[in-house]
mmCIF file of C-alpha atoms and ligand atoms in Angstrom:
data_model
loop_
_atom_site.group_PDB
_atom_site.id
_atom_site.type_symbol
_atom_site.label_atom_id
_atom_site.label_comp_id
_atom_site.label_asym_id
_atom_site.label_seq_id
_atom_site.Cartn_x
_atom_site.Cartn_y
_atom_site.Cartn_z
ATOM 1 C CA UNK A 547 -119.274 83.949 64.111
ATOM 2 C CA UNK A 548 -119.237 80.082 64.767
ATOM 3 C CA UNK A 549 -121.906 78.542 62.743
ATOM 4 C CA UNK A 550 -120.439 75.032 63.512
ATOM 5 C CA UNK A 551 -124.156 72.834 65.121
ATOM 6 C CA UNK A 552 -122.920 72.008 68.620
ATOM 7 C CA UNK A 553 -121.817 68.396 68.688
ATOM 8 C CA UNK A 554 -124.578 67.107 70.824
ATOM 9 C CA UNK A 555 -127.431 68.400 68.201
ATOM 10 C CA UNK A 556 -128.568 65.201 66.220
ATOM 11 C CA UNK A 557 -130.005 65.209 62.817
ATOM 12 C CA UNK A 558 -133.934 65.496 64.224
ATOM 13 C CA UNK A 559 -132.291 68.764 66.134
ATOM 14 C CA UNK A 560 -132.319 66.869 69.587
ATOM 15 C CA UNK A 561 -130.246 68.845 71.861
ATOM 16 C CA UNK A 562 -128.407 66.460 74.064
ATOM 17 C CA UNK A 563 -128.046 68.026 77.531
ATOM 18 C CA UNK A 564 -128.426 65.382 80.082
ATOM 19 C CA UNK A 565 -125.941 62.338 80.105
ATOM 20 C CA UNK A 566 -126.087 59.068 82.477
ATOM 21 C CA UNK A 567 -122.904 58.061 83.598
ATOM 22 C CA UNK A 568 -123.267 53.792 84.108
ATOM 23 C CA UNK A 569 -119.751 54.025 86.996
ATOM 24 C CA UNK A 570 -119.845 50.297 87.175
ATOM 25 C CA UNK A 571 -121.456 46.818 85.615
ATOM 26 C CA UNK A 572 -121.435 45.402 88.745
ATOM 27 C CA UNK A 573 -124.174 45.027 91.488
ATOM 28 C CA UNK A 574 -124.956 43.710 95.460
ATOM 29 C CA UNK A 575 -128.683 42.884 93.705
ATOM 30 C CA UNK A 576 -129.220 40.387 90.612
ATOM 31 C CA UNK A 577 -132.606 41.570 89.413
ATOM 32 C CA UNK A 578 -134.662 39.391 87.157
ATOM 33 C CA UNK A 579 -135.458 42.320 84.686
ATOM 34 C CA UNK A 580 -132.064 44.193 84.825
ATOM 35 C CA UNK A 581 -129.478 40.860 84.385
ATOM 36 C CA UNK A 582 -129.454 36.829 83.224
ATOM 37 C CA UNK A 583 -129.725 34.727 86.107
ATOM 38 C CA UNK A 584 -125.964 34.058 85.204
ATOM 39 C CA UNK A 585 -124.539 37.169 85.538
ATOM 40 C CA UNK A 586 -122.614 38.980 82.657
ATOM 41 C CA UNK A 587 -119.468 38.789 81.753
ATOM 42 C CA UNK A 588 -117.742 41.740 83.448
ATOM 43 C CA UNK A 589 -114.849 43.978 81.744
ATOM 44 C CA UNK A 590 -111.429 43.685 82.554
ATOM 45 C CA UNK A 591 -111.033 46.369 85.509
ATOM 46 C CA UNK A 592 -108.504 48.065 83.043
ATOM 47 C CA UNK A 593 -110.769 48.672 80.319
ATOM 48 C CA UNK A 594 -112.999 50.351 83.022
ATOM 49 C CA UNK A 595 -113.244 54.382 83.142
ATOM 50 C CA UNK A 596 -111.178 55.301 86.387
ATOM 51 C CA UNK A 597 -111.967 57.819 88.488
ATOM 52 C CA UNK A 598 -109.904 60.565 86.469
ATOM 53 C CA UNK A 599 -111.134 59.582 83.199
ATOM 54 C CA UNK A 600 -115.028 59.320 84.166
ATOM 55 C CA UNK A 601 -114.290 63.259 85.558
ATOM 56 C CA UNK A 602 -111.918 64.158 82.370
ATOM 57 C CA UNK A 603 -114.701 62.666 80.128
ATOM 58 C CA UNK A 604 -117.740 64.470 81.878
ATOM 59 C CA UNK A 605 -116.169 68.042 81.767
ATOM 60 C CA UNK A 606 -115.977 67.235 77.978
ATOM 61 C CA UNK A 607 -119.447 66.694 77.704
ATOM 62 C CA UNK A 608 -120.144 69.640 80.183
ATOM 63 C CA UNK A 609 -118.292 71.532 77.837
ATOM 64 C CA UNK A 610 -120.156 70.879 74.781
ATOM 65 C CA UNK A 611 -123.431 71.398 76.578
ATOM 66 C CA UNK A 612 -124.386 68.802 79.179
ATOM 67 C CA UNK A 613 -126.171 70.586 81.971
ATOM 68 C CA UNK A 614 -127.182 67.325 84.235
ATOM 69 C CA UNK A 615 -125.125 63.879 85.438
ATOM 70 C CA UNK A 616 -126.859 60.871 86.080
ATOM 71 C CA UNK A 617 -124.383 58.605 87.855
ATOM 72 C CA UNK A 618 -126.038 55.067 87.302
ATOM 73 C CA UNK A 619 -124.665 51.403 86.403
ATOM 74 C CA UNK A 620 -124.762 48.473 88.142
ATOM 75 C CA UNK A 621 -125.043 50.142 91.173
ATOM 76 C CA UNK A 622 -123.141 53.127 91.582
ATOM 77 C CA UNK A 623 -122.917 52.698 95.248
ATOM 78 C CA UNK A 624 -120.476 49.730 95.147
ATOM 79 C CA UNK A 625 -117.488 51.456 93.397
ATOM 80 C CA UNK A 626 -115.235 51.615 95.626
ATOM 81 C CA UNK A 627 -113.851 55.341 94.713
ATOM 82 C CA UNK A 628 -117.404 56.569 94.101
ATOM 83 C CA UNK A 629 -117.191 59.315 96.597
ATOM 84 C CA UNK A 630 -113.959 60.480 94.959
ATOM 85 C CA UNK A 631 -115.677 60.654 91.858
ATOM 86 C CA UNK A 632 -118.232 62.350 92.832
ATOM 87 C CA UNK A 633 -116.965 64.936 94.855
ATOM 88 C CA UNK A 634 -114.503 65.401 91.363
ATOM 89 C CA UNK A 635 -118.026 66.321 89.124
ATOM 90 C CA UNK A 636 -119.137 68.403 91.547
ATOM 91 C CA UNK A 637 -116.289 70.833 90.953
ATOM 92 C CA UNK A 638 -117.901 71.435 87.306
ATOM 93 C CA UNK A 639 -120.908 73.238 86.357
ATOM 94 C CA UNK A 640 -123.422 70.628 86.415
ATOM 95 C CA UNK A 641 -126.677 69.217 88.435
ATOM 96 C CA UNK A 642 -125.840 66.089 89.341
ATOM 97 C CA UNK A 643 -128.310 62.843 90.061
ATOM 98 C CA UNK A 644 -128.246 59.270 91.093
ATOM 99 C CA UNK A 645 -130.385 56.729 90.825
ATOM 100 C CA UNK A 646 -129.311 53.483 93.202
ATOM 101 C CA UNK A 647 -130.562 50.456 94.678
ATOM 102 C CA UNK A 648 -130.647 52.191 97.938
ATOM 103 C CA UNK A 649 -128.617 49.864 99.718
ATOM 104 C CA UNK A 650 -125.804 51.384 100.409
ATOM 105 C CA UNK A 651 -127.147 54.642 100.803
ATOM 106 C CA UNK A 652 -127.140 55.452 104.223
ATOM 107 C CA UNK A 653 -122.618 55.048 104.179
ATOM 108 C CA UNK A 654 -122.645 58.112 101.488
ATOM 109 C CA UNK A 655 -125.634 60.372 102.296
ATOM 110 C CA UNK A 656 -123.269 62.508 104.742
ATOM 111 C CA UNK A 657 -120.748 63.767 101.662
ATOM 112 C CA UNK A 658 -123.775 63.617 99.181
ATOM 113 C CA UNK A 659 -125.792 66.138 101.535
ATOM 114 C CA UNK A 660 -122.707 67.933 101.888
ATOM 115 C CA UNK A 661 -121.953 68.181 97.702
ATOM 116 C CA UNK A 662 -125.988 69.552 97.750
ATOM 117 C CA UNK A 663 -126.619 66.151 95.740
ATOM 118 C CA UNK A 664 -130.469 65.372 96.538
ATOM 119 C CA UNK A 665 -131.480 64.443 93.454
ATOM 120 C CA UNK A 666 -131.603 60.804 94.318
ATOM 121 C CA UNK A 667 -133.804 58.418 92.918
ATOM 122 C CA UNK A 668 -134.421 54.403 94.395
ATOM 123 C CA UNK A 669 -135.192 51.425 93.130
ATOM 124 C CA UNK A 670 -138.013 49.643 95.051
ATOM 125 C CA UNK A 671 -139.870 47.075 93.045
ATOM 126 C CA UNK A 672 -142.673 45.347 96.218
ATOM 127 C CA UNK A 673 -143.431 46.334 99.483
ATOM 128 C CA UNK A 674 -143.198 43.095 100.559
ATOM 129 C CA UNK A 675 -140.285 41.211 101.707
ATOM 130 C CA UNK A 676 -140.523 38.264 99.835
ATOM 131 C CA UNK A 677 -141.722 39.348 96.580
ATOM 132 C CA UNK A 678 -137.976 41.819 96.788
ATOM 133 C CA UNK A 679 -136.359 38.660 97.059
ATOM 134 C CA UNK A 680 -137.907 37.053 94.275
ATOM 135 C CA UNK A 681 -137.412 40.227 92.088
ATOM 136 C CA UNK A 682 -133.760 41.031 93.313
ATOM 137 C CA UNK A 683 -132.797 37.042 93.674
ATOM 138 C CA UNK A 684 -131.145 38.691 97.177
ATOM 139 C CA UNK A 685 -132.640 39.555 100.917
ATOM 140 C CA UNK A 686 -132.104 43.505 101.188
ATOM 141 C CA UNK A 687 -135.399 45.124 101.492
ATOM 142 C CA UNK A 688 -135.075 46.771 104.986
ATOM 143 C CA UNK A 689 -131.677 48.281 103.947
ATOM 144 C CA UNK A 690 -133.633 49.616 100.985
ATOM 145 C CA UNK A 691 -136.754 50.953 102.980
ATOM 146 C CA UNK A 692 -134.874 52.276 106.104
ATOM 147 C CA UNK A 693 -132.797 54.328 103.392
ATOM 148 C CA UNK A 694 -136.000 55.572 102.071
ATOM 149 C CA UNK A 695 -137.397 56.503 105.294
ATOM 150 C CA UNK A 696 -133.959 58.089 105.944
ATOM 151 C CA UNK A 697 -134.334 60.273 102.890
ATOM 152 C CA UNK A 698 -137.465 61.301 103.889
ATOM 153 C CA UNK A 699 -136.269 62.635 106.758
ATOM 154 C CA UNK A 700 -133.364 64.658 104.884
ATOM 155 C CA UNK A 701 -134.996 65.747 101.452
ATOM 156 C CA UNK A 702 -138.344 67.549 100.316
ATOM 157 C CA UNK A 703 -139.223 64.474 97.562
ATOM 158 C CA UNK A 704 -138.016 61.269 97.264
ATOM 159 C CA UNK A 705 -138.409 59.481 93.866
ATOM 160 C CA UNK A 706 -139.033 55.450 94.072
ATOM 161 C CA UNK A 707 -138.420 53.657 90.657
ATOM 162 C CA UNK A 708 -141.051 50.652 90.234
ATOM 163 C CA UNK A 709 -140.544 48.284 87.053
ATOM 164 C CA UNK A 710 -143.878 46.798 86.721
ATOM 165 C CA UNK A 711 -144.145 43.331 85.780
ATOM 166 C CA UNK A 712 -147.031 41.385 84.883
ATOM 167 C CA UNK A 713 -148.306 38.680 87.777
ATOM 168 C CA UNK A 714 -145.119 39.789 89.525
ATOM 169 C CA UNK A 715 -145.800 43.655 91.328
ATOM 170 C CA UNK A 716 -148.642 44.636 89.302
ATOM 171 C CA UNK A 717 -150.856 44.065 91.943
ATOM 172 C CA UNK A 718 -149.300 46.487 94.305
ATOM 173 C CA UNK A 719 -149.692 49.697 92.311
ATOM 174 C CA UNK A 720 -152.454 51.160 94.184
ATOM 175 C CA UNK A 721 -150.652 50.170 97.610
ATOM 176 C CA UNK A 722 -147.550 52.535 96.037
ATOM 177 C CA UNK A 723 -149.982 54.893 95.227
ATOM 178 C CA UNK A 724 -151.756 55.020 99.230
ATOM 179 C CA UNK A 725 -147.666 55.688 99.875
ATOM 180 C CA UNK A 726 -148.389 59.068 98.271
ATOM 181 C CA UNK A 727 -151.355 59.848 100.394
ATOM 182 C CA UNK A 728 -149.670 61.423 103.613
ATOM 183 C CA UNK A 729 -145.943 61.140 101.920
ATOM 184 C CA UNK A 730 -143.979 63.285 99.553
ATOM 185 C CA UNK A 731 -143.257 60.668 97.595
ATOM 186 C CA UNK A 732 -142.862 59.978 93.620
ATOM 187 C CA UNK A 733 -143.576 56.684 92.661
ATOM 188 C CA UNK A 734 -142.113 56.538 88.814
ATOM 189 C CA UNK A 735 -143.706 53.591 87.465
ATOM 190 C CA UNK A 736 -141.622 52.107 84.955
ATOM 191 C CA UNK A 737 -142.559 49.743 82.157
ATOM 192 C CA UNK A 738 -140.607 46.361 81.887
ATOM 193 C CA UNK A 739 -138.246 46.749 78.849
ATOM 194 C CA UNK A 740 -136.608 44.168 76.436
ATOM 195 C CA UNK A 741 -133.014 43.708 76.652
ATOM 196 C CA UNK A 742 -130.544 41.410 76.497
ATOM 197 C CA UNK A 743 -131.328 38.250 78.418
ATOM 198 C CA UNK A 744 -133.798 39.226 80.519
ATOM 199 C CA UNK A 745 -136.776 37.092 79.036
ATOM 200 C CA UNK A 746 -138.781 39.866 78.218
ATOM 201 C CA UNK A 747 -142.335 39.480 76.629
ATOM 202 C CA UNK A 748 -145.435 41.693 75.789
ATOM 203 C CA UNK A 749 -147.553 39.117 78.001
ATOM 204 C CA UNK A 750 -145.303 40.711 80.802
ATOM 205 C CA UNK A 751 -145.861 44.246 80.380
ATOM 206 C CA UNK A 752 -148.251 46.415 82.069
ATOM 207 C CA UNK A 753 -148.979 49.141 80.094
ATOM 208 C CA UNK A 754 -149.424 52.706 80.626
ATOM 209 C CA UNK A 755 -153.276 52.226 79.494
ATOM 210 C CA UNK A 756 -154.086 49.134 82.140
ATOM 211 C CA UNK A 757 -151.908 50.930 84.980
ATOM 212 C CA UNK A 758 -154.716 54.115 84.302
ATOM 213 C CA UNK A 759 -157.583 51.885 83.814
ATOM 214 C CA UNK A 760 -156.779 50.072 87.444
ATOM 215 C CA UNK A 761 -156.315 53.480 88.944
ATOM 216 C CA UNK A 762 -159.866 54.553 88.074
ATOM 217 C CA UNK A 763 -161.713 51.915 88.604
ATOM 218 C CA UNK A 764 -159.736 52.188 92.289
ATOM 219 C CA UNK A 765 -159.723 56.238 92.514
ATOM 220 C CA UNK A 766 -162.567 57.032 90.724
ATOM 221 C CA UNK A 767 -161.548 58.449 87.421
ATOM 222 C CA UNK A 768 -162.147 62.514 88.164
ATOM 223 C CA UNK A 769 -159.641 61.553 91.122
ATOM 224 C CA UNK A 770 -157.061 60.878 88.710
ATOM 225 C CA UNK A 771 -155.248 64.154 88.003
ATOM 226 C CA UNK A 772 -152.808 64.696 85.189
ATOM 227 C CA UNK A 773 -149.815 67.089 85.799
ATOM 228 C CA UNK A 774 -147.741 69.187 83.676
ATOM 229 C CA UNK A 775 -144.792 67.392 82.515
ATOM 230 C CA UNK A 776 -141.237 68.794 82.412
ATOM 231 C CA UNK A 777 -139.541 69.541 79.153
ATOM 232 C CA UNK A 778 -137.717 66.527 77.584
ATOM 233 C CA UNK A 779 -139.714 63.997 81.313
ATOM 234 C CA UNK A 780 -139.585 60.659 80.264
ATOM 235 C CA UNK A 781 -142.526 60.090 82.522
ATOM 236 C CA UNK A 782 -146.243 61.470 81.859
ATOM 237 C CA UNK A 783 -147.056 63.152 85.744
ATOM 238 C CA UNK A 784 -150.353 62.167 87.776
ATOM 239 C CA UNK A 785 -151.667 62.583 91.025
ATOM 240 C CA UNK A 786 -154.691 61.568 93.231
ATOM 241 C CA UNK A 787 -157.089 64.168 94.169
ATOM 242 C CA UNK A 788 -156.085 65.310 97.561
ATOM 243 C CA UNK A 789 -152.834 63.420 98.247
ATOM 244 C CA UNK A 790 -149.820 64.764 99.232
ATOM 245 C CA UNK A 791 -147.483 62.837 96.724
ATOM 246 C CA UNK A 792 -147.580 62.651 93.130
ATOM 247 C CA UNK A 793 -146.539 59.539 90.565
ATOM 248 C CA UNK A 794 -145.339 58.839 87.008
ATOM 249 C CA UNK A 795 -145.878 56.148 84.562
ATOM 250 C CA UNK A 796 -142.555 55.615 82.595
ATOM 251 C CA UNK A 797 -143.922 54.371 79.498
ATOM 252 C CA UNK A 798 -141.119 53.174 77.084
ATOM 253 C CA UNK A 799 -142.707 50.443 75.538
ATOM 254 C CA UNK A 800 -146.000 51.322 74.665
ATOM 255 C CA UNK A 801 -145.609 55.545 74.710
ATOM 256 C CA UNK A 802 -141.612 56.396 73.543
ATOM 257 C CA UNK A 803 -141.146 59.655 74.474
ATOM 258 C CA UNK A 804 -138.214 59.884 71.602
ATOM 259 C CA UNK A 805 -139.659 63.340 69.950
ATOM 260 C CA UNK A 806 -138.074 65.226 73.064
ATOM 261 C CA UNK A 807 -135.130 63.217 73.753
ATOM 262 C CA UNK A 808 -132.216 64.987 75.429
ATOM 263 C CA UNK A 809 -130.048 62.031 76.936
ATOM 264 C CA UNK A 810 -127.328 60.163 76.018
ATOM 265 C CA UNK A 811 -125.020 57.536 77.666
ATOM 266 C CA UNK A 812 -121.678 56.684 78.137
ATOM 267 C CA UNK A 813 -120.989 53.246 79.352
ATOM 268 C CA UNK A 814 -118.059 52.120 82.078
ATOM 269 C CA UNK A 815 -116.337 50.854 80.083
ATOM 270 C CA UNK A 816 -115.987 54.457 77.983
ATOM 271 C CA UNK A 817 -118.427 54.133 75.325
ATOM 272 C CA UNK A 818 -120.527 56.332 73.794
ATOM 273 C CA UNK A 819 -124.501 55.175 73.352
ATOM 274 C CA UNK A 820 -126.698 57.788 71.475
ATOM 275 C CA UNK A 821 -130.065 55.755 72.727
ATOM 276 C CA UNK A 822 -130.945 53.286 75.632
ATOM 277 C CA UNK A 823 -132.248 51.293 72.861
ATOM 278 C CA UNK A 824 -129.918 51.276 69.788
ATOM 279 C CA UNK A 825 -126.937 48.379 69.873
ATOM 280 C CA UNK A 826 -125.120 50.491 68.333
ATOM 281 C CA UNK A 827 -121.980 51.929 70.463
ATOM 282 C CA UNK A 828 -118.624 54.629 70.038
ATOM 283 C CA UNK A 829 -115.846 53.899 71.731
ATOM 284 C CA UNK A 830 -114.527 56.661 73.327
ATOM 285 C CA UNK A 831 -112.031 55.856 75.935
ATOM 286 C CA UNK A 832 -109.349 54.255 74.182
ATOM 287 C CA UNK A 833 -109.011 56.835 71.791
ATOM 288 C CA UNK A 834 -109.352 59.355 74.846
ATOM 289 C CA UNK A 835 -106.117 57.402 76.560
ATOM 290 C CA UNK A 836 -104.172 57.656 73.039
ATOM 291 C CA UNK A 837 -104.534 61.223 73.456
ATOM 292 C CA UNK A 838 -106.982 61.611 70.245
ATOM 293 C CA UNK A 839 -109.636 64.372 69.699
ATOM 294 C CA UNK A 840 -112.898 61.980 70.724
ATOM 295 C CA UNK A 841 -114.956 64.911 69.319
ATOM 296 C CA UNK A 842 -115.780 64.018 66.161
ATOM 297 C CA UNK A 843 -116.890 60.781 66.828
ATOM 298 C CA UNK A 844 -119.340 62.196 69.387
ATOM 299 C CA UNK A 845 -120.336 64.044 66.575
ATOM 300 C CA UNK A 846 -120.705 61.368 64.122
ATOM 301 C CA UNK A 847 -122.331 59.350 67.181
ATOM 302 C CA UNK A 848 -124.916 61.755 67.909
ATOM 303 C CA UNK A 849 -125.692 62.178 63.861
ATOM 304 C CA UNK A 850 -126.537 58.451 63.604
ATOM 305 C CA UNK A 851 -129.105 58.691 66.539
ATOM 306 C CA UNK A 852 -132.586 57.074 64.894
ATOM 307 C CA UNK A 853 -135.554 59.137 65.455
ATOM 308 C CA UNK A 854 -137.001 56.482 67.159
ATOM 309 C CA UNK A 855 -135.546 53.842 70.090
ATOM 310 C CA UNK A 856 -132.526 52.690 68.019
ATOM 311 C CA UNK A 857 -134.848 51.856 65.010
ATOM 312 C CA UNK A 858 -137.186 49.820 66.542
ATOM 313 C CA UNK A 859 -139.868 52.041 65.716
ATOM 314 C CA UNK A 860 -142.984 49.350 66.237
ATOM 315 C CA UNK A 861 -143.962 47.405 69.187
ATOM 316 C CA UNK A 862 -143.132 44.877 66.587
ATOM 317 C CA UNK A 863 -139.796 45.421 66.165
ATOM 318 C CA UNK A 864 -139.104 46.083 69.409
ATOM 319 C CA UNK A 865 -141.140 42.495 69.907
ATOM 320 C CA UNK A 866 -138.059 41.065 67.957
ATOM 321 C CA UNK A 867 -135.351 38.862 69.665
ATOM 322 C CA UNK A 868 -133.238 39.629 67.033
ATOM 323 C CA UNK A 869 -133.497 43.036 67.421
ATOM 324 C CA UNK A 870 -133.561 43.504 71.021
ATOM 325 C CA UNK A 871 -130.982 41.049 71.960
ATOM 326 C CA UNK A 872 -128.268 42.751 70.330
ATOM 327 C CA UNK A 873 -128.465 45.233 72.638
ATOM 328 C CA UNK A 874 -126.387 44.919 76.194
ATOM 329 C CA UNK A 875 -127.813 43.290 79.383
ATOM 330 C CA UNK A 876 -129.624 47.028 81.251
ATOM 331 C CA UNK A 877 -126.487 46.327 84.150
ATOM 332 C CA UNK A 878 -123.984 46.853 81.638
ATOM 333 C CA UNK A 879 -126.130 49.712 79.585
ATOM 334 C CA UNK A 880 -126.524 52.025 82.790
ATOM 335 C CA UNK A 881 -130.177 52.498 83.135
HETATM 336 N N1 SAM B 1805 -128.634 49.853 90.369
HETATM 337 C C1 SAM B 1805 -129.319 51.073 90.265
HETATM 338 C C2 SAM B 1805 -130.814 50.896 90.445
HETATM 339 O O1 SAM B 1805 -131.292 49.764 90.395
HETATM 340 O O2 SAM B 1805 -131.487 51.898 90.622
HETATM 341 C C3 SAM B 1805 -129.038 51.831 88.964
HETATM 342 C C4 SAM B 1805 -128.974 51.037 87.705
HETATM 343 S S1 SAM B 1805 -130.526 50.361 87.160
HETATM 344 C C5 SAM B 1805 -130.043 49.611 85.643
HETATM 345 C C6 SAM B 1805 -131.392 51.847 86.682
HETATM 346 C C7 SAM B 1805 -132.888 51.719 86.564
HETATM 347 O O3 SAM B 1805 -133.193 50.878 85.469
HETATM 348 C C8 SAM B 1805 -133.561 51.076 87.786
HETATM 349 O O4 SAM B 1805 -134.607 51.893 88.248
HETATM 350 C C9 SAM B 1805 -134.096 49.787 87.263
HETATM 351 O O5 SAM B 1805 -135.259 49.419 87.920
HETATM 352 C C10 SAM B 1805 -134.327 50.104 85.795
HETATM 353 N N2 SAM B 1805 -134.368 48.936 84.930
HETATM 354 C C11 SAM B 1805 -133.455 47.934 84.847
HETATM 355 N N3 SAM B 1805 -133.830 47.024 83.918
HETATM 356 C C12 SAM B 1805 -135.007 47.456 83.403
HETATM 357 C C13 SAM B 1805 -135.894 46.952 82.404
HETATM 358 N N4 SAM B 1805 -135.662 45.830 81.774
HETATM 359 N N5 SAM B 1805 -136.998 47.653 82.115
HETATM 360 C C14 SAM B 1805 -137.264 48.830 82.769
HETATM 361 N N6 SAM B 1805 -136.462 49.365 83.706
HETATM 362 C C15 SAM B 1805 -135.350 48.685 84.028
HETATM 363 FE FE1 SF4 B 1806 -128.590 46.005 90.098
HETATM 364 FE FE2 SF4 B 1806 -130.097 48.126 89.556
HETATM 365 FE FE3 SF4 B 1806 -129.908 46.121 87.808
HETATM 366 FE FE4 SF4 B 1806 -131.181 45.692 90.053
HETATM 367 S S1 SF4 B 1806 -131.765 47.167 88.469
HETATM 368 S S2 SF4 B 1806 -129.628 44.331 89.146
HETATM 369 S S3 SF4 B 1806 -130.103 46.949 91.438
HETATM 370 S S4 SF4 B 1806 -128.293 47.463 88.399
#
């Protein structure tokens, strides 16, 4: 008998089963929290996973245990070949999700329906025009909402993501929330994260705590239901008494959710990161073109995982420029 750990097991016995594909660093949307007002520098298109290699390099994964896809970026939408590549991981045995910008959603919903692929999550930060512009530094909230409407037409739940920010959205929470009153919708509140060059601060977060506190002072507290959670959710699950919809406060910052972890990422350009968080990164895809076993330094990735968000255990550390900036820009992480 094999006694060999599987190579996705880390050294606090984290089973890694669900990996998030980031298919491109680029983007139609320049948001505030996500990307530097500059842009990034973006990789050569040849040091970029193709088509082939981001399937070749997912049945590997599948292989040694992934079960679900998360096809992210930049926005995943813009690759050009994106529908070959998906219809590709939908040959292997694997759920596969997408979370997008929404904007281009309504030219690939037809072969994404088709491939059963509902699991589809947008990114809506306001309800109103102007404050999307603001957010997104670019004018393309009706695309966004008629997708959503779209999807509501198509699919039993549709997930919006919502990055609160401080004096920003944070006054529309309860006006995402009266979304869920007749809707099946999920509104997965997010909170604002620190990464590189996107002038994060604690004065900027709302945190899990306030985003409850506003809710029952609005609701009325006994209207506030917790839900289960799923295994290894990143979000904690609530409802309001009565309404049709449910939401879920993402909570990162102030409540890491690291104990259950089952997720790891692998960038566009074909590396290997063990934790949103952690700088630290395996490069996979060059040694994947020369032909080399890449398995052992998965292994050796997933082995150096830190129990908690890349070692910055503490709000403090997490606080830290110098720790947080050394970290990619979210675009080129794959959120
Ligand atoms: N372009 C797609 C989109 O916006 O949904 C996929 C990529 S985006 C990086 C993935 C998710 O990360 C989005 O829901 C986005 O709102 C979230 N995100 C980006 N930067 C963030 C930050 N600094 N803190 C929290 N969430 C962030
Ligand atoms: Fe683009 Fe998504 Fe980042 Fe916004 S959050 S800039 S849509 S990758």
């Amino acid at each position: 008998m094999d006694t060999t750990p599987p190579i996705l097991t880390d050294s606090f016995q984290r089973k890694h089963t669900y990996l998030r594909i980031s298919l491109t660093e680029k983007c139609n949307l320049r948001c505030t929290y996500c990307m530097p007002a500059a842009g990034i520098p973006l990789t050569p298109r040849a040091h970029l996973m193709s088509a082939d290699e981001v399937y070749k390099l997912a049945k590997l994964f599948v292989h040694h245990g992934v079960t679900k896809i998360r096809l992210t970026g930049g926005e995943p939408l813009v690759r050009k070949d994106f529908e070959t590549i998906v219809k590709k991981l939908a040959t292997l045995k694997v759920e596969i999700a997408i979370t997008t910008n929404g904007i281009l959603l309504n030219k690939h919903l037809p072969l994404l329906l088709e491939l059963g692929i509902t699991n589809i999550t947008i990114s809506i930060d306001s309800l109103s025009t102007e404050k999307n512009q603001l957010i997104t530094r670019r004018d393309y909230f009706d695309a966004v909402w008629n997708n959503v409407k779209k999807m509501q037409t198509l699919v039993d739940e549709v997930k919006l993501n919502v990055v609160l920010m401080k004096g920003v959205n944070d006054n529309e929470i309860c006006d995402f929330i009266e979304l869920t009153r007749f809707e099946n919708l999920k509104i997965r509140f997010i909170e604002f994260m620190p990464f590189d060059g996107n002038q994060w601060n604690t004065e900027k977060l709302v945190k899990h705590a306030e985003i409850i506190n506003m809710l029952h002072a609005h609701f009325g507290a006994k209207n506030v239901l917790r839900s289960t959670d799923a295994p290894n959710d990143t979000s904690r699950n609530f409802k309001i008494q009565g309404f049709k919809g449910n939401f879920a406060i993402i909570s990162s910052v102030t409540n890491p959710f690291c104990d259950t972890c089952n997720r790891i990422r692998l960038t566009a350009d074909g590396k290997l990161k063990n934790c949103l968080f952690s700088s630290s990164e395996s490069e996979l895809l060059n040694d994947f073109r020369n032909g080399l076993d890449i398995t052992p330094k998965i292994k050796l990735a997933m082995l150096s995982k830190k129990r908690t968000r890349g070692g910055m255990d503490t709000i403090e550390k997490l606080e830290d420029p110098e720790l947080h900036s050394k970290n990619r820009s979210m675009i080129a992480i794959g959120g």
